[in-house]
Amino acid sequence: MRLDNMLLAEGVAGPEKGGGAAVATAAAAAAAGGVTDNTIEHSDYRAKLTQIRQIYHTELEKYEQACNEFTTHVMNLLREQSRTRPISPKEIEHMVNIIHQKFSSIQMQLKQSTCEAVMILRSRFLDARRKRRNFSKQATEILNEYFYSHLSNPYPSEEAKEELAKKCSITVSQEGIGNMGKGLGQVKGKGLML
């Protein structure tokens, strides 16, 4: 059930035949503003998600068709055998249930692999935005210089933070100034170890 919910949320599966095509179209329309790196990145993401969706639905149709064909074949075999030995309708129904359970487990594996593919895709594209960006080389040198010259008390005052921010062309709230003394072994910005 959780796999189904994830596939629905990501727009891979849905009530309509095309899965979440409407969701993807709406997302494309929302992002159709200006052409930026983010928009290009998201269009690449949507293209890959569409590819995953198409593969998922193609495989799902194959499994359903194979299940129906195999079920029909087994039922025909059992009917043929019922001419030579007694086979009750309950036995036929039991065999059909076994076949459906086997194909359900195969479909579950398809859903799991599709969810894994979507999660990998998300981590590559969408989560890449959250990467930490380092300061410029000049800003890092200024912050390191301050840190090393104030090792006995590496916590800058509010005035010192503002001065450092001006020198480095960064804001006071950016990590590096506010967290300079935390962890006393790691200088923020370059990750240099003492």
mmCIF file of C-alpha atoms in Angstrom:
data_model
loop_
_atom_site.group_PDB
_atom_site.id
_atom_site.type_symbol
_atom_site.label_atom_id
_atom_site.label_comp_id
_atom_site.label_asym_id
_atom_site.label_seq_id
_atom_site.Cartn_x
_atom_site.Cartn_y
_atom_site.Cartn_z
ATOM 1 C CA MET A 1 0.000 0.000 0.000
ATOM 2 C CA ARG A 2 2.865 2.406 0.820
ATOM 3 C CA LEU A 3 4.436 1.675 -2.551
ATOM 4 C CA ASP A 4 1.138 2.507 -4.260
ATOM 5 C CA ASN A 5 0.922 5.773 -2.314
ATOM 6 C CA MET A 6 4.451 6.757 -3.287
ATOM 7 C CA LEU A 7 3.830 5.949 -6.951
ATOM 8 C CA LEU A 8 0.652 8.044 -6.815
ATOM 9 C CA ALA A 9 2.404 10.943 -5.091
ATOM 10 C CA GLU A 10 5.228 10.972 -7.616
ATOM 11 C CA GLY A 11 2.804 10.857 -10.527
ATOM 12 C CA VAL A 12 3.989 7.452 -11.782
ATOM 13 C CA ALA A 13 0.691 5.663 -11.134
ATOM 14 C CA GLY A 14 -2.779 7.069 -11.005
ATOM 15 C CA PRO A 15 -6.422 6.517 -11.783
ATOM 16 C CA GLU A 16 -6.033 7.438 -15.438
ATOM 17 C CA LYS A 17 -4.223 5.190 -17.916
ATOM 18 C CA GLY A 18 -1.222 7.503 -18.300
ATOM 19 C CA GLY A 19 -0.407 7.375 -14.625
ATOM 20 C CA GLY A 20 0.277 10.834 -13.299
ATOM 21 C CA ALA A 21 0.485 12.541 -16.681
ATOM 22 C CA ALA A 22 -1.877 15.256 -15.464
ATOM 23 C CA VAL A 23 0.338 15.831 -12.420
ATOM 24 C CA ALA A 24 3.454 16.064 -14.599
ATOM 25 C CA THR A 25 1.705 18.416 -17.030
ATOM 26 C CA ALA A 26 0.600 20.670 -14.175
ATOM 27 C CA ALA A 27 4.136 20.711 -12.778
ATOM 28 C CA ALA A 28 5.522 21.552 -16.220
ATOM 29 C CA ALA A 29 3.040 24.420 -16.603
ATOM 30 C CA ALA A 30 3.912 25.769 -13.149
ATOM 31 C CA ALA A 31 7.636 25.736 -13.914
ATOM 32 C CA ALA A 32 7.235 27.225 -17.390
ATOM 33 C CA GLY A 33 8.117 30.739 -16.151
ATOM 34 C CA GLY A 34 11.618 31.880 -17.125
ATOM 35 C CA VAL A 35 14.271 29.547 -18.469
ATOM 36 C CA THR A 36 16.817 29.134 -15.707
ATOM 37 C CA ASP A 37 19.207 26.373 -14.702
ATOM 38 C CA ASN A 38 16.588 25.229 -12.193
ATOM 39 C CA THR A 39 13.917 25.032 -14.902
ATOM 40 C CA ILE A 40 16.241 23.067 -17.162
ATOM 41 C CA GLU A 41 17.123 20.791 -14.272
ATOM 42 C CA HIS A 42 13.424 20.262 -13.514
ATOM 43 C CA SER A 43 12.624 19.610 -17.169
ATOM 44 C CA ASP A 44 15.348 16.940 -17.160
ATOM 45 C CA TYR A 45 13.820 15.533 -13.978
ATOM 46 C CA ARG A 46 10.335 15.486 -15.531
ATOM 47 C CA ALA A 47 11.675 13.834 -18.695
ATOM 48 C CA LYS A 48 13.347 11.075 -16.665
ATOM 49 C CA LEU A 49 10.223 10.685 -14.503
ATOM 50 C CA THR A 50 8.125 10.342 -17.667
ATOM 51 C CA GLN A 51 10.531 7.660 -18.877
ATOM 52 C CA ILE A 52 10.206 5.788 -15.566
ATOM 53 C CA ARG A 53 6.398 6.126 -15.791
ATOM 54 C CA GLN A 54 6.338 4.703 -19.331
ATOM 55 C CA ILE A 55 8.567 1.766 -18.398
ATOM 56 C CA TYR A 56 6.422 1.070 -15.317
ATOM 57 C CA HIS A 57 3.164 1.029 -17.286
ATOM 58 C CA THR A 58 4.663 -1.035 -20.116
ATOM 59 C CA GLU A 59 5.939 -3.638 -17.666
ATOM 60 C CA LEU A 60 2.671 -3.588 -15.719
ATOM 61 C CA GLU A 61 0.704 -4.282 -18.908
ATOM 62 C CA LYS A 62 3.105 -7.116 -19.803
ATOM 63 C CA TYR A 63 2.619 -8.702 -16.380
ATOM 64 C CA GLU A 64 -1.156 -8.388 -16.557
ATOM 65 C CA GLN A 65 -1.231 -9.866 -20.051
ATOM 66 C CA ALA A 66 1.102 -12.713 -19.049
ATOM 67 C CA CYS A 67 -0.995 -13.394 -15.961
ATOM 68 C CA ASN A 68 -4.202 -13.565 -18.011
ATOM 69 C CA GLU A 69 -2.614 -15.789 -20.668
ATOM 70 C CA PHE A 70 -1.078 -18.137 -18.115
ATOM 71 C CA THR A 71 -4.319 -18.328 -16.117
ATOM 72 C CA THR A 72 -6.268 -19.172 -19.269
ATOM 73 C CA HIS A 73 -3.682 -21.796 -20.237
ATOM 74 C CA VAL A 74 -3.780 -23.460 -16.795
ATOM 75 C CA MET A 75 -7.570 -23.435 -16.724
ATOM 76 C CA ASN A 76 -7.673 -25.060 -20.169
ATOM 77 C CA LEU A 77 -5.162 -27.703 -19.065
ATOM 78 C CA LEU A 78 -7.177 -28.464 -15.944
ATOM 79 C CA ARG A 79 -10.382 -28.741 -17.969
ATOM 80 C CA GLU A 80 -8.641 -31.148 -20.349
ATOM 81 C CA GLN A 81 -7.371 -33.190 -17.424
ATOM 82 C CA SER A 82 -10.825 -33.229 -15.860
ATOM 83 C CA ARG A 83 -11.860 -35.556 -18.672
ATOM 84 C CA THR A 84 -9.437 -38.220 -17.422
ATOM 85 C CA ARG A 85 -9.520 -37.534 -13.682
ATOM 86 C CA PRO A 86 -11.934 -35.687 -11.418
ATOM 87 C CA ILE A 87 -11.001 -32.004 -10.873
ATOM 88 C CA SER A 88 -13.437 -29.883 -8.924
ATOM 89 C CA PRO A 89 -14.140 -26.229 -9.686
ATOM 90 C CA LYS A 90 -12.685 -25.456 -6.235
ATOM 91 C CA GLU A 91 -9.348 -26.945 -7.302
ATOM 92 C CA ILE A 92 -9.373 -24.830 -10.473
ATOM 93 C CA GLU A 93 -10.202 -21.745 -8.429
ATOM 94 C CA HIS A 94 -7.397 -22.594 -5.992
ATOM 95 C CA MET A 95 -4.877 -22.861 -8.852
ATOM 96 C CA VAL A 96 -6.038 -19.532 -10.284
ATOM 97 C CA ASN A 97 -5.576 -17.910 -6.863
ATOM 98 C CA ILE A 98 -2.040 -19.302 -6.628
ATOM 99 C CA ILE A 99 -1.220 -17.887 -10.068
ATOM 100 C CA HIS A 100 -2.600 -14.476 -9.115
ATOM 101 C CA GLN A 101 -0.579 -14.463 -5.882
ATOM 102 C CA LYS A 102 2.620 -15.234 -7.802
ATOM 103 C CA PHE A 103 1.959 -12.462 -10.305
ATOM 104 C CA SER A 104 1.058 -10.079 -7.462
ATOM 105 C CA SER A 105 4.463 -10.660 -5.901
ATOM 106 C CA ILE A 106 6.070 -9.949 -9.285
ATOM 107 C CA GLN A 107 4.067 -6.710 -9.516
ATOM 108 C CA MET A 108 5.212 -5.808 -6.002
ATOM 109 C CA GLN A 109 8.818 -6.213 -7.126
ATOM 110 C CA LEU A 110 8.098 -3.955 -10.114
ATOM 111 C CA LYS A 111 6.620 -1.330 -7.792
ATOM 112 C CA GLN A 112 9.626 -1.558 -5.469
ATOM 113 C CA SER A 113 12.132 -1.168 -8.284
ATOM 114 C CA THR A 114 10.117 1.747 -9.708
ATOM 115 C CA CYS A 115 10.032 3.452 -6.304
ATOM 116 C CA GLU A 116 13.789 2.945 -5.988
ATOM 117 C CA ALA A 117 14.296 4.470 -9.436
ATOM 118 C CA VAL A 118 12.166 7.497 -8.472
ATOM 119 C CA MET A 119 14.043 7.934 -5.191
ATOM 120 C CA ILE A 120 17.396 7.787 -6.973
ATOM 121 C CA LEU A 121 16.116 10.286 -9.529
ATOM 122 C CA ARG A 122 14.934 12.618 -6.759
ATOM 123 C CA SER A 123 18.249 12.422 -4.961
ATOM 124 C CA ARG A 124 20.148 13.206 -8.155
ATOM 125 C CA PHE A 125 18.009 16.106 -9.331
ATOM 126 C CA LEU A 126 15.872 17.666 -6.630
ATOM 127 C CA ASP A 127 18.056 17.087 -3.596
ATOM 128 C CA ALA A 128 21.099 18.439 -5.481
ATOM 129 C CA ARG A 129 19.661 21.932 -4.870
ATOM 130 C CA ARG A 130 20.342 21.541 -1.174
ATOM 131 C CA LYS A 131 24.093 21.164 -1.589
ATOM 132 C CA ARG A 132 26.144 23.443 0.598
ATOM 133 C CA ARG A 133 27.940 26.142 -1.363
ATOM 134 C CA ASN A 134 31.352 27.193 -0.152
ATOM 135 C CA PHE A 135 32.421 30.780 0.244
ATOM 136 C CA SER A 136 34.734 32.439 -2.257
ATOM 137 C CA LYS A 137 38.452 31.890 -1.808
ATOM 138 C CA GLN A 138 38.892 35.447 -0.530
ATOM 139 C CA ALA A 139 36.043 35.108 2.000
ATOM 140 C CA THR A 140 37.458 31.794 3.222
ATOM 141 C CA GLU A 141 40.917 33.361 3.700
ATOM 142 C CA ILE A 142 39.426 36.277 5.685
ATOM 143 C CA LEU A 143 37.374 33.938 7.899
ATOM 144 C CA ASN A 144 40.336 31.582 8.439
ATOM 145 C CA GLU A 145 42.593 34.530 9.305
ATOM 146 C CA TYR A 146 40.083 35.742 11.905
ATOM 147 C CA PHE A 147 39.648 32.247 13.307
ATOM 148 C CA TYR A 148 43.381 31.567 13.674
ATOM 149 C CA SER A 149 44.079 34.993 15.158
ATOM 150 C CA HIS A 150 41.304 34.499 17.747
ATOM 151 C CA LEU A 151 41.843 30.842 18.711
ATOM 152 C CA SER A 152 41.595 31.660 22.411
ATOM 153 C CA ASN A 153 38.097 33.104 21.867
ATOM 154 C CA PRO A 154 36.883 32.178 18.360
ATOM 155 C CA TYR A 155 33.303 33.426 18.920
ATOM 156 C CA PRO A 156 33.011 36.812 17.187
ATOM 157 C CA SER A 157 30.934 39.580 18.727
ATOM 158 C CA GLU A 158 27.946 40.972 16.810
ATOM 159 C CA GLU A 159 30.071 43.925 15.626
ATOM 160 C CA ALA A 160 32.871 41.600 14.517
ATOM 161 C CA LYS A 161 30.352 39.434 12.669
ATOM 162 C CA GLU A 162 29.029 42.455 10.782
ATOM 163 C CA GLU A 163 32.565 43.593 9.946
ATOM 164 C CA LEU A 164 33.535 40.124 8.728
ATOM 165 C CA ALA A 165 30.365 39.893 6.673
ATOM 166 C CA LYS A 166 31.192 43.191 4.938
ATOM 167 C CA LYS A 167 34.780 42.135 4.249
ATOM 168 C CA CYS A 168 33.663 38.762 2.871
ATOM 169 C CA SER A 169 30.627 40.076 0.942
ATOM 170 C CA ILE A 170 28.315 37.645 2.724
ATOM 171 C CA THR A 171 25.456 38.000 5.172
ATOM 172 C CA VAL A 172 25.823 37.561 8.916
ATOM 173 C CA SER A 173 23.267 34.738 8.865
ATOM 174 C CA GLN A 174 25.328 32.604 6.483
ATOM 175 C CA GLU A 175 27.089 29.703 8.134
ATOM 176 C CA GLY A 176 30.694 30.472 8.799
ATOM 177 C CA ILE A 177 30.476 33.657 10.775
ATOM 178 C CA GLY A 178 27.780 32.677 13.260
ATOM 179 C CA ASN A 179 29.284 29.221 13.726
ATOM 180 C CA MET A 180 32.968 30.083 13.655
ATOM 181 C CA GLY A 181 33.784 28.818 17.125
ATOM 182 C CA LYS A 182 31.506 25.786 17.146
ATOM 183 C CA GLY A 183 33.273 22.478 17.011
ATOM 184 C CA LEU A 184 36.670 24.121 17.559
ATOM 185 C CA GLY A 185 38.506 21.850 15.252
ATOM 186 C CA GLN A 186 36.869 22.576 11.996
ATOM 187 C CA VAL A 187 36.960 25.878 10.196
ATOM 188 C CA LYS A 188 33.735 26.499 8.290
ATOM 189 C CA GLY A 189 34.004 27.281 4.604
ATOM 190 C CA LYS A 190 36.765 24.874 3.615
ATOM 191 C CA GLY A 191 36.480 22.185 6.270
ATOM 192 C CA LEU A 192 40.129 22.613 7.283
ATOM 193 C CA MET A 193 41.187 20.616 10.294
ATOM 194 C CA LEU A 194 43.481 22.031 13.011
#
